[in-house]
PDB file of C-alpha atoms in Angstrom:
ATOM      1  CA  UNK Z 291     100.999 196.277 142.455  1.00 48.00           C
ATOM      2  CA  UNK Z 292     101.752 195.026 139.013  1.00 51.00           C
ATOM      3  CA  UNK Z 293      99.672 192.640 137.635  1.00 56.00           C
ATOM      4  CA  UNK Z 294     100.537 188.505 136.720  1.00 51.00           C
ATOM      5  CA  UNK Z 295      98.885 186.783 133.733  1.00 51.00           C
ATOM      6  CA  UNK Z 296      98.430 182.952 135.257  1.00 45.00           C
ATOM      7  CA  UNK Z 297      98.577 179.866 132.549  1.00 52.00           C
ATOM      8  CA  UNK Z 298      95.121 177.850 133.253  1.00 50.00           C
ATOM      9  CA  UNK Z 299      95.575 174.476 134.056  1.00 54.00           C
ATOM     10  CA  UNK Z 300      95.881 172.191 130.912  1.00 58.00           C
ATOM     11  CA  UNK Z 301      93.592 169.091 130.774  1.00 53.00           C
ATOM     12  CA  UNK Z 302      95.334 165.927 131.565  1.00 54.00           C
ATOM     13  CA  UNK Z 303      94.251 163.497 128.291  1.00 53.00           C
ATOM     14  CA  UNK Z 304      93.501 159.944 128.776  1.00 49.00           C
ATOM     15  CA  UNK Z 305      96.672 157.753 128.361  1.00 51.00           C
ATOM     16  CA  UNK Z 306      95.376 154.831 126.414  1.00 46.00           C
ATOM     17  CA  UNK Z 307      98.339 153.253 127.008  1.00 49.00           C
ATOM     18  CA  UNK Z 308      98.543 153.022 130.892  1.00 54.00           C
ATOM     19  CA  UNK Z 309      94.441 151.466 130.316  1.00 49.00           C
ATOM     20  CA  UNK Z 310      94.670 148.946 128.036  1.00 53.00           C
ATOM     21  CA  UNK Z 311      95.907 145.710 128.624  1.00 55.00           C
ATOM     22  CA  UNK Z 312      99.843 145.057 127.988  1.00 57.00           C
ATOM     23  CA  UNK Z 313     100.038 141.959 125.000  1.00 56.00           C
ATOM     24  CA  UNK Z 314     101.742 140.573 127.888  1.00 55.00           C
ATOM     25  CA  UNK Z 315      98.940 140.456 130.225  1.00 53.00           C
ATOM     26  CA  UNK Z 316      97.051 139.790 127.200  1.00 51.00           C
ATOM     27  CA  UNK Z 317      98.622 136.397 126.592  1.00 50.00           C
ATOM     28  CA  UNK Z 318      98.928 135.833 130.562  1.00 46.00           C
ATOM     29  CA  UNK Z 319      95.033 135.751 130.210  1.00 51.00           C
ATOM     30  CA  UNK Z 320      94.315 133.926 127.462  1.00 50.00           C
ATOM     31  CA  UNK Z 321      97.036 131.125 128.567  1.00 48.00           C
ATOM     32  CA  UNK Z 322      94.865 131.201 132.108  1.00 45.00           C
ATOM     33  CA  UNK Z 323      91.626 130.591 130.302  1.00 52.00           C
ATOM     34  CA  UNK Z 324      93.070 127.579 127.940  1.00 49.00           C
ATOM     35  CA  UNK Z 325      94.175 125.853 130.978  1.00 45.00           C
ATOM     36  CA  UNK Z 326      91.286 126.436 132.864  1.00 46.00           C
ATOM     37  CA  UNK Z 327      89.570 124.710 129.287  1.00 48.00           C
ATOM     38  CA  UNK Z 328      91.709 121.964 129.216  1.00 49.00           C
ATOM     39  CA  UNK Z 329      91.574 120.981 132.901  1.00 41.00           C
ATOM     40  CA  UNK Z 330      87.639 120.969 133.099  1.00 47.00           C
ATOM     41  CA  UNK Z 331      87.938 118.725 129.796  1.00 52.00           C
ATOM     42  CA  UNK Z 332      90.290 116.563 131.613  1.00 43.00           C
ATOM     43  CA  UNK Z 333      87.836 116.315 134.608  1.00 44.00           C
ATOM     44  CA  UNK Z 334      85.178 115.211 132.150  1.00 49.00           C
ATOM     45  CA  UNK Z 335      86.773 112.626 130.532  1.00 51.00           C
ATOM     46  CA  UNK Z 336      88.375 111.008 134.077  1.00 47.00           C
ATOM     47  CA  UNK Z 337      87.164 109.663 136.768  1.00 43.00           C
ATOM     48  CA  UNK Z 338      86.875 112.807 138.485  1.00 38.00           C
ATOM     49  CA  UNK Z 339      83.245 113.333 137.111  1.00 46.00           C
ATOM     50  CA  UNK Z 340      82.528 109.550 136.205  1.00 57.00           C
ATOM     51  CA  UNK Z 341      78.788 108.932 136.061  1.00 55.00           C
ATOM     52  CA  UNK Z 342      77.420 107.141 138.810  1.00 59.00           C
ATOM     53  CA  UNK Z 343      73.397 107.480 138.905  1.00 72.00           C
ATOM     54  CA  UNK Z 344      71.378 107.821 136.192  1.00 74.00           C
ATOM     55  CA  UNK Z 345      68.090 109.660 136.927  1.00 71.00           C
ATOM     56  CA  UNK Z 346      65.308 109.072 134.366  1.00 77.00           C
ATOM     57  CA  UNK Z 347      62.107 110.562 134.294  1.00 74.00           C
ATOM     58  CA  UNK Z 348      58.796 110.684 132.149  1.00 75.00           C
ATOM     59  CA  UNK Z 349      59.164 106.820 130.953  1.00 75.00           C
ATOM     60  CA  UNK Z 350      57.696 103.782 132.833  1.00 80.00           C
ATOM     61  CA  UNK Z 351      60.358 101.275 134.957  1.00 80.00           C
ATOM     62  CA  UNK Z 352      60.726  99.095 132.093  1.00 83.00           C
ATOM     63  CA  UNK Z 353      61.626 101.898 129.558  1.00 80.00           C
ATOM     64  CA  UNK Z 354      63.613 103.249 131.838  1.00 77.00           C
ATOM     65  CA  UNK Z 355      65.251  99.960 132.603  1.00 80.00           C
ATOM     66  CA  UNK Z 356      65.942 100.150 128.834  1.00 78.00           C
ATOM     67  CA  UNK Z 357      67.442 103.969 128.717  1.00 77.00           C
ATOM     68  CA  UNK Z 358      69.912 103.022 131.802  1.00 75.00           C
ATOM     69  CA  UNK Z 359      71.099 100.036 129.818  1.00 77.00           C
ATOM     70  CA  UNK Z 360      71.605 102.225 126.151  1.00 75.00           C
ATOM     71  CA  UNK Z 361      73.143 105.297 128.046  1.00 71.00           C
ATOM     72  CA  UNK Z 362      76.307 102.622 129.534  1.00 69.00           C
ATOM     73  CA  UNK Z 363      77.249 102.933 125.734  1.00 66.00           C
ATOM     74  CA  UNK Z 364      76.067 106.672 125.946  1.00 56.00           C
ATOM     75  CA  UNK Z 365      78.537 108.611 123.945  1.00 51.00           C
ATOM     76  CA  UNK Z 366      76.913 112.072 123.182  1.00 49.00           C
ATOM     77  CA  UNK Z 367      74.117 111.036 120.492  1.00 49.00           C
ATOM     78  CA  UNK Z 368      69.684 111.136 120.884  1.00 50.00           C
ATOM     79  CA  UNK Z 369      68.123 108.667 122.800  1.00 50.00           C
ATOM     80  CA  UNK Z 370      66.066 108.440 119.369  1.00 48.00           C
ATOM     81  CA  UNK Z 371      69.408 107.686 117.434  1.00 48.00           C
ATOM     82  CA  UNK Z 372      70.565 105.016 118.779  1.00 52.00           C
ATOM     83  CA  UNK Z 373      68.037 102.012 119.096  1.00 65.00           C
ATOM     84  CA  UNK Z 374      64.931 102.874 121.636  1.00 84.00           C
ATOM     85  CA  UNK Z 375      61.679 102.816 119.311  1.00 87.00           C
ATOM     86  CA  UNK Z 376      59.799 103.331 122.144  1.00 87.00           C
ATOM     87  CA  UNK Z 377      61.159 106.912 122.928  1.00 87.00           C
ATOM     88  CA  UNK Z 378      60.386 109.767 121.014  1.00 85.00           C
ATOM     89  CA  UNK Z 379      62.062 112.695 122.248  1.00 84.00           C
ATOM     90  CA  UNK Z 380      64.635 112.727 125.033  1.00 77.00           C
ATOM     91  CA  UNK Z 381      66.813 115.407 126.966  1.00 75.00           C
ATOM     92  CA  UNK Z 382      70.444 114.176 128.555  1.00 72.00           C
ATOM     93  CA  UNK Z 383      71.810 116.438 131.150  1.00 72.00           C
ATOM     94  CA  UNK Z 384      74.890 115.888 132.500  1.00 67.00           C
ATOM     95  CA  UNK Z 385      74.643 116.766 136.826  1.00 64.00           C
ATOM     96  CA  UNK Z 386      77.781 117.387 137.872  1.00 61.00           C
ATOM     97  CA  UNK Z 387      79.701 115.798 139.394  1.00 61.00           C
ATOM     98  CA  UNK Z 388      78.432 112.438 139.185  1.00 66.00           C
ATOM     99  CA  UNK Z 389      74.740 112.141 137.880  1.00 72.00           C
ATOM    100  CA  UNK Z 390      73.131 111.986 134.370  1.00 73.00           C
ATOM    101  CA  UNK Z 391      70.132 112.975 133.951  1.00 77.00           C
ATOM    102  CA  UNK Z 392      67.553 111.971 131.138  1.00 78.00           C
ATOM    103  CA  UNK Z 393      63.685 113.451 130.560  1.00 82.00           C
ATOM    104  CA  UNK Z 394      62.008 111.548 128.320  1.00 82.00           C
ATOM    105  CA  UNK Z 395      59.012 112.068 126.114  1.00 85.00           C
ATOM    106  CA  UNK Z 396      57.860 107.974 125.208  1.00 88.00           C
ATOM    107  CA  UNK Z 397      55.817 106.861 121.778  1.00 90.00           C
ATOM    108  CA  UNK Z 398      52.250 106.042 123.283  1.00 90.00           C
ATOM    109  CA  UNK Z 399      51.382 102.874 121.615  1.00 93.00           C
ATOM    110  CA  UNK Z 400      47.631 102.600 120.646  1.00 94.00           C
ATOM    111  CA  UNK Z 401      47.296 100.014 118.414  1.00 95.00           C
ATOM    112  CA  UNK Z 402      48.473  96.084 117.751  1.00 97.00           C
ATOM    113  CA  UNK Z 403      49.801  95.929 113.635  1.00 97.00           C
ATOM    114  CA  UNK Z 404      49.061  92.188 112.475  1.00 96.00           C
ATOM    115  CA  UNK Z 405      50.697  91.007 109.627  1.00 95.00           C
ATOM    116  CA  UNK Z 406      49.102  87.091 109.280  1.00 93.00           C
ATOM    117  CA  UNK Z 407      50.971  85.896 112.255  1.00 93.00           C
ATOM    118  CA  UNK Z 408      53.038  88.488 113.328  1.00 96.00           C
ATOM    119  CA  UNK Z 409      52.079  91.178 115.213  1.00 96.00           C
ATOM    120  CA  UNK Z 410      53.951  94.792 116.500  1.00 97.00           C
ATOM    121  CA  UNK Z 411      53.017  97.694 119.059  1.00 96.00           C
ATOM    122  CA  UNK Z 412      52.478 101.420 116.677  1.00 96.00           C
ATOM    123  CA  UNK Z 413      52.290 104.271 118.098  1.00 95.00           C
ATOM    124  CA  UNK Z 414      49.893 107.600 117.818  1.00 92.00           C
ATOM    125  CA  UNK Z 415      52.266 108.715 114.864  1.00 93.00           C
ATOM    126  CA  UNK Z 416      52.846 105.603 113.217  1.00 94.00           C
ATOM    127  CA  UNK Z 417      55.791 104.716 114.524  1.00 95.00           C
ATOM    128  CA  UNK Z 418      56.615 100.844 114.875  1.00 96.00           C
ATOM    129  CA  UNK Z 419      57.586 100.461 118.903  1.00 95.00           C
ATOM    130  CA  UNK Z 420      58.375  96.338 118.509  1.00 94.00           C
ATOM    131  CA  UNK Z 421      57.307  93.253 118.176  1.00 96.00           C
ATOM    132  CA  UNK Z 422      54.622  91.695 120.618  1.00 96.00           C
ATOM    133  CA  UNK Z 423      53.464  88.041 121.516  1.00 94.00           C
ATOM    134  CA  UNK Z 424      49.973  87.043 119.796  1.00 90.00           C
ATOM    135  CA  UNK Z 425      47.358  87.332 122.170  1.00 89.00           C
ATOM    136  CA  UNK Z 426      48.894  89.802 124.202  1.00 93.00           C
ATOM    137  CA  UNK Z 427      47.961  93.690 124.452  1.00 93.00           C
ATOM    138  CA  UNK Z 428      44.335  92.786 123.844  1.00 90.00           C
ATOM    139  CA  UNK Z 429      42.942  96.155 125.529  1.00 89.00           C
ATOM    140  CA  UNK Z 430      44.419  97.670 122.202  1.00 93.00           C
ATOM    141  CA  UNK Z 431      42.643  97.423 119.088  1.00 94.00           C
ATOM    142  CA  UNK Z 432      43.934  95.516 115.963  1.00 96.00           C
ATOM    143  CA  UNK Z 433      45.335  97.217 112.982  1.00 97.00           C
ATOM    144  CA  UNK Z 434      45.500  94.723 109.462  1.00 96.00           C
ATOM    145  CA  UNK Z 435      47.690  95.150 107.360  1.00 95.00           C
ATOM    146  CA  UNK Z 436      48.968  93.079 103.738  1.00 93.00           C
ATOM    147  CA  UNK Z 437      50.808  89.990 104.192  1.00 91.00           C
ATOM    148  CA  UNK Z 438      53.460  91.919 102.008  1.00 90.00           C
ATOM    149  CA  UNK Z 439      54.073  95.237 104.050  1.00 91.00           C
ATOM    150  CA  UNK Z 440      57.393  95.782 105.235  1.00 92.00           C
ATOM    151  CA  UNK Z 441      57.767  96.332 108.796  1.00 94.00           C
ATOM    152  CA  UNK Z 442      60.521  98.178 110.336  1.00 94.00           C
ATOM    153  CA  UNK Z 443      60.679  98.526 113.812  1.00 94.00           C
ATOM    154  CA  UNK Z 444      61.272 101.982 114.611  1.00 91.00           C
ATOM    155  CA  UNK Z 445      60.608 103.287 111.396  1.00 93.00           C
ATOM    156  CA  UNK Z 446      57.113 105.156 110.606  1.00 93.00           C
ATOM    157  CA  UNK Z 447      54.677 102.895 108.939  1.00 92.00           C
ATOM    158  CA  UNK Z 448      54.952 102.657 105.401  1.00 88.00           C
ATOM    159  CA  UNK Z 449      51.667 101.558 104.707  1.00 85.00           C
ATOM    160  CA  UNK Z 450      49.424 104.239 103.743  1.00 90.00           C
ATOM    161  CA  UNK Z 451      46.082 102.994 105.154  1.00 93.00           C
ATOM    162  CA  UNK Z 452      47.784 101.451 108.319  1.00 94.00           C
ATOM    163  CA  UNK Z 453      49.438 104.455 109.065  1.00 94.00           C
ATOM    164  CA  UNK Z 454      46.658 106.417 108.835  1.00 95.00           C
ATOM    165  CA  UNK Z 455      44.545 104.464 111.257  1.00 95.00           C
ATOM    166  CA  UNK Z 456      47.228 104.513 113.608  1.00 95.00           C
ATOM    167  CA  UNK Z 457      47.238 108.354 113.255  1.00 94.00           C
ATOM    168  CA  UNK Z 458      43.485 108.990 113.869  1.00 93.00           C
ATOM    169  CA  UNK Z 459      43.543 106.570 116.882  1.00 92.00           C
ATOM    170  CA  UNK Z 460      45.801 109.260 118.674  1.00 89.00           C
ATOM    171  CA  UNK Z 461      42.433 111.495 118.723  1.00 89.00           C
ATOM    172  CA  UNK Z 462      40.848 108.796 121.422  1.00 86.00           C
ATOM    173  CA  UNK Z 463      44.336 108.673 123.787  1.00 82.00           C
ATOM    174  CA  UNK Z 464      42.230 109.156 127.316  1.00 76.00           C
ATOM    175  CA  UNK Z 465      38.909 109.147 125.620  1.00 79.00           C
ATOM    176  CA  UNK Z 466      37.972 105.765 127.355  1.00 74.00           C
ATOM    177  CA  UNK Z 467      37.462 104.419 123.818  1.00 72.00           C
ATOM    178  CA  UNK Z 468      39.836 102.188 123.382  1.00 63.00           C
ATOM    179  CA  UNK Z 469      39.378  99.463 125.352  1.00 71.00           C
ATOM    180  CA  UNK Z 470      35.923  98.768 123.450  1.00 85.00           C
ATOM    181  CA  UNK Z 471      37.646  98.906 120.351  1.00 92.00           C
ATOM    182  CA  UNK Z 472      38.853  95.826 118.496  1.00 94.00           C
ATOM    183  CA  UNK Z 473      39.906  96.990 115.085  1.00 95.00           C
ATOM    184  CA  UNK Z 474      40.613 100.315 113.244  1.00 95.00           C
ATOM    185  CA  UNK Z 475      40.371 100.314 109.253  1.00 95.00           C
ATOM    186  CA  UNK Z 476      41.444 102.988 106.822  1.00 95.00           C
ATOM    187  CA  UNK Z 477      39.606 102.127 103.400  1.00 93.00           C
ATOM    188  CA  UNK Z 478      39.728 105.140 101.050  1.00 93.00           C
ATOM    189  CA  UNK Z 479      40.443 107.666 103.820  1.00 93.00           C
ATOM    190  CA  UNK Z 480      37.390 106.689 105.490  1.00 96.00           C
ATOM    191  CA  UNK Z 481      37.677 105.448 109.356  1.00 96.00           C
ATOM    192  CA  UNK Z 482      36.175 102.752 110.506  1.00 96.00           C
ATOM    193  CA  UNK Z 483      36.248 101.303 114.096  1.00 95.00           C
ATOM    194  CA  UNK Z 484      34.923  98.207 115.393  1.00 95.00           C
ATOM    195  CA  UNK Z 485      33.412  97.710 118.707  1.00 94.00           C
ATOM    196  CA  UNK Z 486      33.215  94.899 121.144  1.00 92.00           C
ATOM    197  CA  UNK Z 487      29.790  93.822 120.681  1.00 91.00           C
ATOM    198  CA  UNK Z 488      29.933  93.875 117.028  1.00 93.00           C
ATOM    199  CA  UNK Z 489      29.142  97.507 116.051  1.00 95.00           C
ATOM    200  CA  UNK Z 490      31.001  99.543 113.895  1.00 96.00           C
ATOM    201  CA  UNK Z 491      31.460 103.020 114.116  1.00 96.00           C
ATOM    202  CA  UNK Z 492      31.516 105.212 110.968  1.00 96.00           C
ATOM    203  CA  UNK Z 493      34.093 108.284 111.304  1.00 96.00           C
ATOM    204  CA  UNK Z 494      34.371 109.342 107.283  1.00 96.00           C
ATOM    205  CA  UNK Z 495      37.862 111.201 106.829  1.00 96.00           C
ATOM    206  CA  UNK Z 496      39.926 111.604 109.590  1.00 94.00           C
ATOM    207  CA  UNK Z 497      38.416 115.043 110.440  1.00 94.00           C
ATOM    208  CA  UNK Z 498      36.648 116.441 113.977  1.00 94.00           C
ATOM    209  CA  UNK Z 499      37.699 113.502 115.430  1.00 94.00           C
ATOM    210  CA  UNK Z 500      37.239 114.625 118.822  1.00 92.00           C
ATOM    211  CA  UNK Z 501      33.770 115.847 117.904  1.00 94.00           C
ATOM    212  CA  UNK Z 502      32.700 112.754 116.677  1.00 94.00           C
ATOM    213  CA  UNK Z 503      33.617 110.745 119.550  1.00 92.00           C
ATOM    214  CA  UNK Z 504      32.082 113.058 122.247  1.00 92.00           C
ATOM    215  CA  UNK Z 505      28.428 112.151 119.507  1.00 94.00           C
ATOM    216  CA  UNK Z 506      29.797 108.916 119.703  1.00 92.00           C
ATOM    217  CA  UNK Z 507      29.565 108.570 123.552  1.00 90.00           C
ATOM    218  CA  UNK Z 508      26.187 110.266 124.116  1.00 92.00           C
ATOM    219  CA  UNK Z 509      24.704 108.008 121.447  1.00 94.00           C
ATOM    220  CA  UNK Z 510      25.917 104.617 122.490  1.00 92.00           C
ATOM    221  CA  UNK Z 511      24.287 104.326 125.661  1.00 92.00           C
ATOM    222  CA  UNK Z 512      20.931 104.634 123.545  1.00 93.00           C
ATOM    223  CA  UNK Z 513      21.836 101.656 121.362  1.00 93.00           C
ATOM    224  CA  UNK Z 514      21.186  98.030 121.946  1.00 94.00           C
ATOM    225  CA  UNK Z 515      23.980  95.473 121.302  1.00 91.00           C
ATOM    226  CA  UNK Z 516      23.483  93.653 117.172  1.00 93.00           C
ATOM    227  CA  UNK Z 517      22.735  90.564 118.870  1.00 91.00           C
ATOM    228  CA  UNK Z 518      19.883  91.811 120.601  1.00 92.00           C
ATOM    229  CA  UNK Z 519      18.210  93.380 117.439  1.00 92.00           C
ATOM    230  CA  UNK Z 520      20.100  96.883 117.509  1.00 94.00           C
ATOM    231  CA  UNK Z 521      22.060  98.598 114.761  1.00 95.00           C
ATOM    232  CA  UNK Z 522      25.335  97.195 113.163  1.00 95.00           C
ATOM    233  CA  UNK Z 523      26.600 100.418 112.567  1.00 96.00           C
ATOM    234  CA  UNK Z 524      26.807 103.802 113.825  1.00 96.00           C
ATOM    235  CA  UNK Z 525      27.362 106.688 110.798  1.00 96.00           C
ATOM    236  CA  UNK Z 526      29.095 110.053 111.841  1.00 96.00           C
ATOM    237  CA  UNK Z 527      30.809 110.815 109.224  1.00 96.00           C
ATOM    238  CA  UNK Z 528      28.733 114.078 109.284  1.00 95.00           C
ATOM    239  CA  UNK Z 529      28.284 115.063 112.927  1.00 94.00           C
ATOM    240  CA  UNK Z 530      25.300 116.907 112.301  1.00 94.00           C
ATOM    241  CA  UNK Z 531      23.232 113.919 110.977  1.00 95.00           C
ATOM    242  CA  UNK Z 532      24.823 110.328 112.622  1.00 95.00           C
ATOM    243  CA  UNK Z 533      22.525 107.424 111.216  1.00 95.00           C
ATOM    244  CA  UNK Z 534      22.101 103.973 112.771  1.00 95.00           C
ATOM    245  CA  UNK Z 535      20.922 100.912 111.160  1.00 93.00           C
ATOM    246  CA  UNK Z 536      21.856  97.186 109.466  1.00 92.00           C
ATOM    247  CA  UNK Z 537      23.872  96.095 107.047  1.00 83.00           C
ATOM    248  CA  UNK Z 538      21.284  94.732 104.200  1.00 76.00           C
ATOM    249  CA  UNK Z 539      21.533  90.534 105.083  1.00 65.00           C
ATOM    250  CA  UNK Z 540      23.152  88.658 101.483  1.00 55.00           C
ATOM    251  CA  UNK Z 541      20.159  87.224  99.896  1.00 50.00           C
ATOM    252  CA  UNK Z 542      19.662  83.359 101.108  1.00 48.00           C
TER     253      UNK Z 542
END
């Protein structure tokens, strides 16, 4: 029996061309996706996905009372941008279909600026929150400032000293400090606080704040009131040694 050389099969190679997308399909798809675009767009802007609850969290009712009535003009921009001094960061996040939803991080006010008879809530950074009614806020302390500083209401304080006092007050936020405190001073970068009762607390710069108040606290207790023969002042500008004792009385 003779013998037959058989061919071996030949490979089949990929045909690119029956794989890859026709430009036809191409454009089909693309078409698909830019209506798909525009429709969702369309839904957005109509009625289809109109806001109708606005859910605000991390601010009190009244700021929040504020943020619902900013956000009926809400057109895209921060909370920060567009006239709420008392917010300092916020989030918008739109809830489809129908809700809006805003986290917001507020300005802690911790001081009362007084400017002869004007006065304005600041904030732990500085930042001028709004005007306030004399008399009012009086668990805060007092910050005094030049009859000639500008005030800008939410705008960080300008002046140098005030600002700074306003800064270093942000150390006793929860501290249970300041409700005994009735002014703050910055004189040369030196702290000074005032308590009710009449004594003054001596921080020096605006360094271990934290420190100094938790010396501050233990050593208080210890301390009878001016008007009952005790010190005027309290010294910790250096922790390690605080000093009590009177201011010298002016020569009669």
């Amino acid at each position: 029996m003779g013998e037959k050389v058989l061919a071996l099969p030949r490979k089949r190679g990929l045909d690119l061309f029956r794989v890859t997308p026709s430009g036809r399909s191409l454009a089909i798809g693309a078409a698909v996706a830019l209506v798909g675009v525009g429709l969702y767009a369309l839904a957005r802007e109509s009625g289809m996905f109109a806001v109708e609850t606005m859910q605000v969290e991390g601010a009190t009712p009244a700021l929040a009372a504020q943020v619902r009535q900013e956000l009926r003009r809400y057109d895209g921009r921060s909370l920060v941008t567009v006239g709420l001094p008392a917010v300092r960061r916020s989030v918008v996040d739109r809830a489809f279909p129908h809700t809006l939803r805003i986290r917001v991080v507020p300005e802690v006010p911790v001081a009362v600026l007084r400017r002869g008879a004007e006065s304005w809530l600041v904030s732990a950074r500085g930042r001028v929150i709004a005007p306030v009614g004399l008399g009012t806020h009086r668990t805060l302390p007092r910050i005094w400032l030049p009859t000639g500083t500008e005030i800008d209401v939410g705008a960080l304080l300008g002046d140098e000293p005030g600002a700074l006092a306003a800064r270093s007050l942000a150390a006793f936020v929860g501290s249970g400090f300041p409700d005994r405190i009735t002014f703050v001073r910055a004189l040369d970068g030196q702290i000074t606080l005032g308590l009710r009762g009449g004594l003054e607390i001596r921080l020096g710069a605006p360094v271990d704040l934290r420190l100094k108040i938790a010396i501050a606290h233990v050593i208080l207790p210890t301390l009878a009131l001016p008007s009952r023969g005790g010190p005027d002042y309290l010294d910790i500008a250096v922790p390690e040694r605080p000093v009590a004792g009177r201011n010298p009385q002016p020569a009669s």
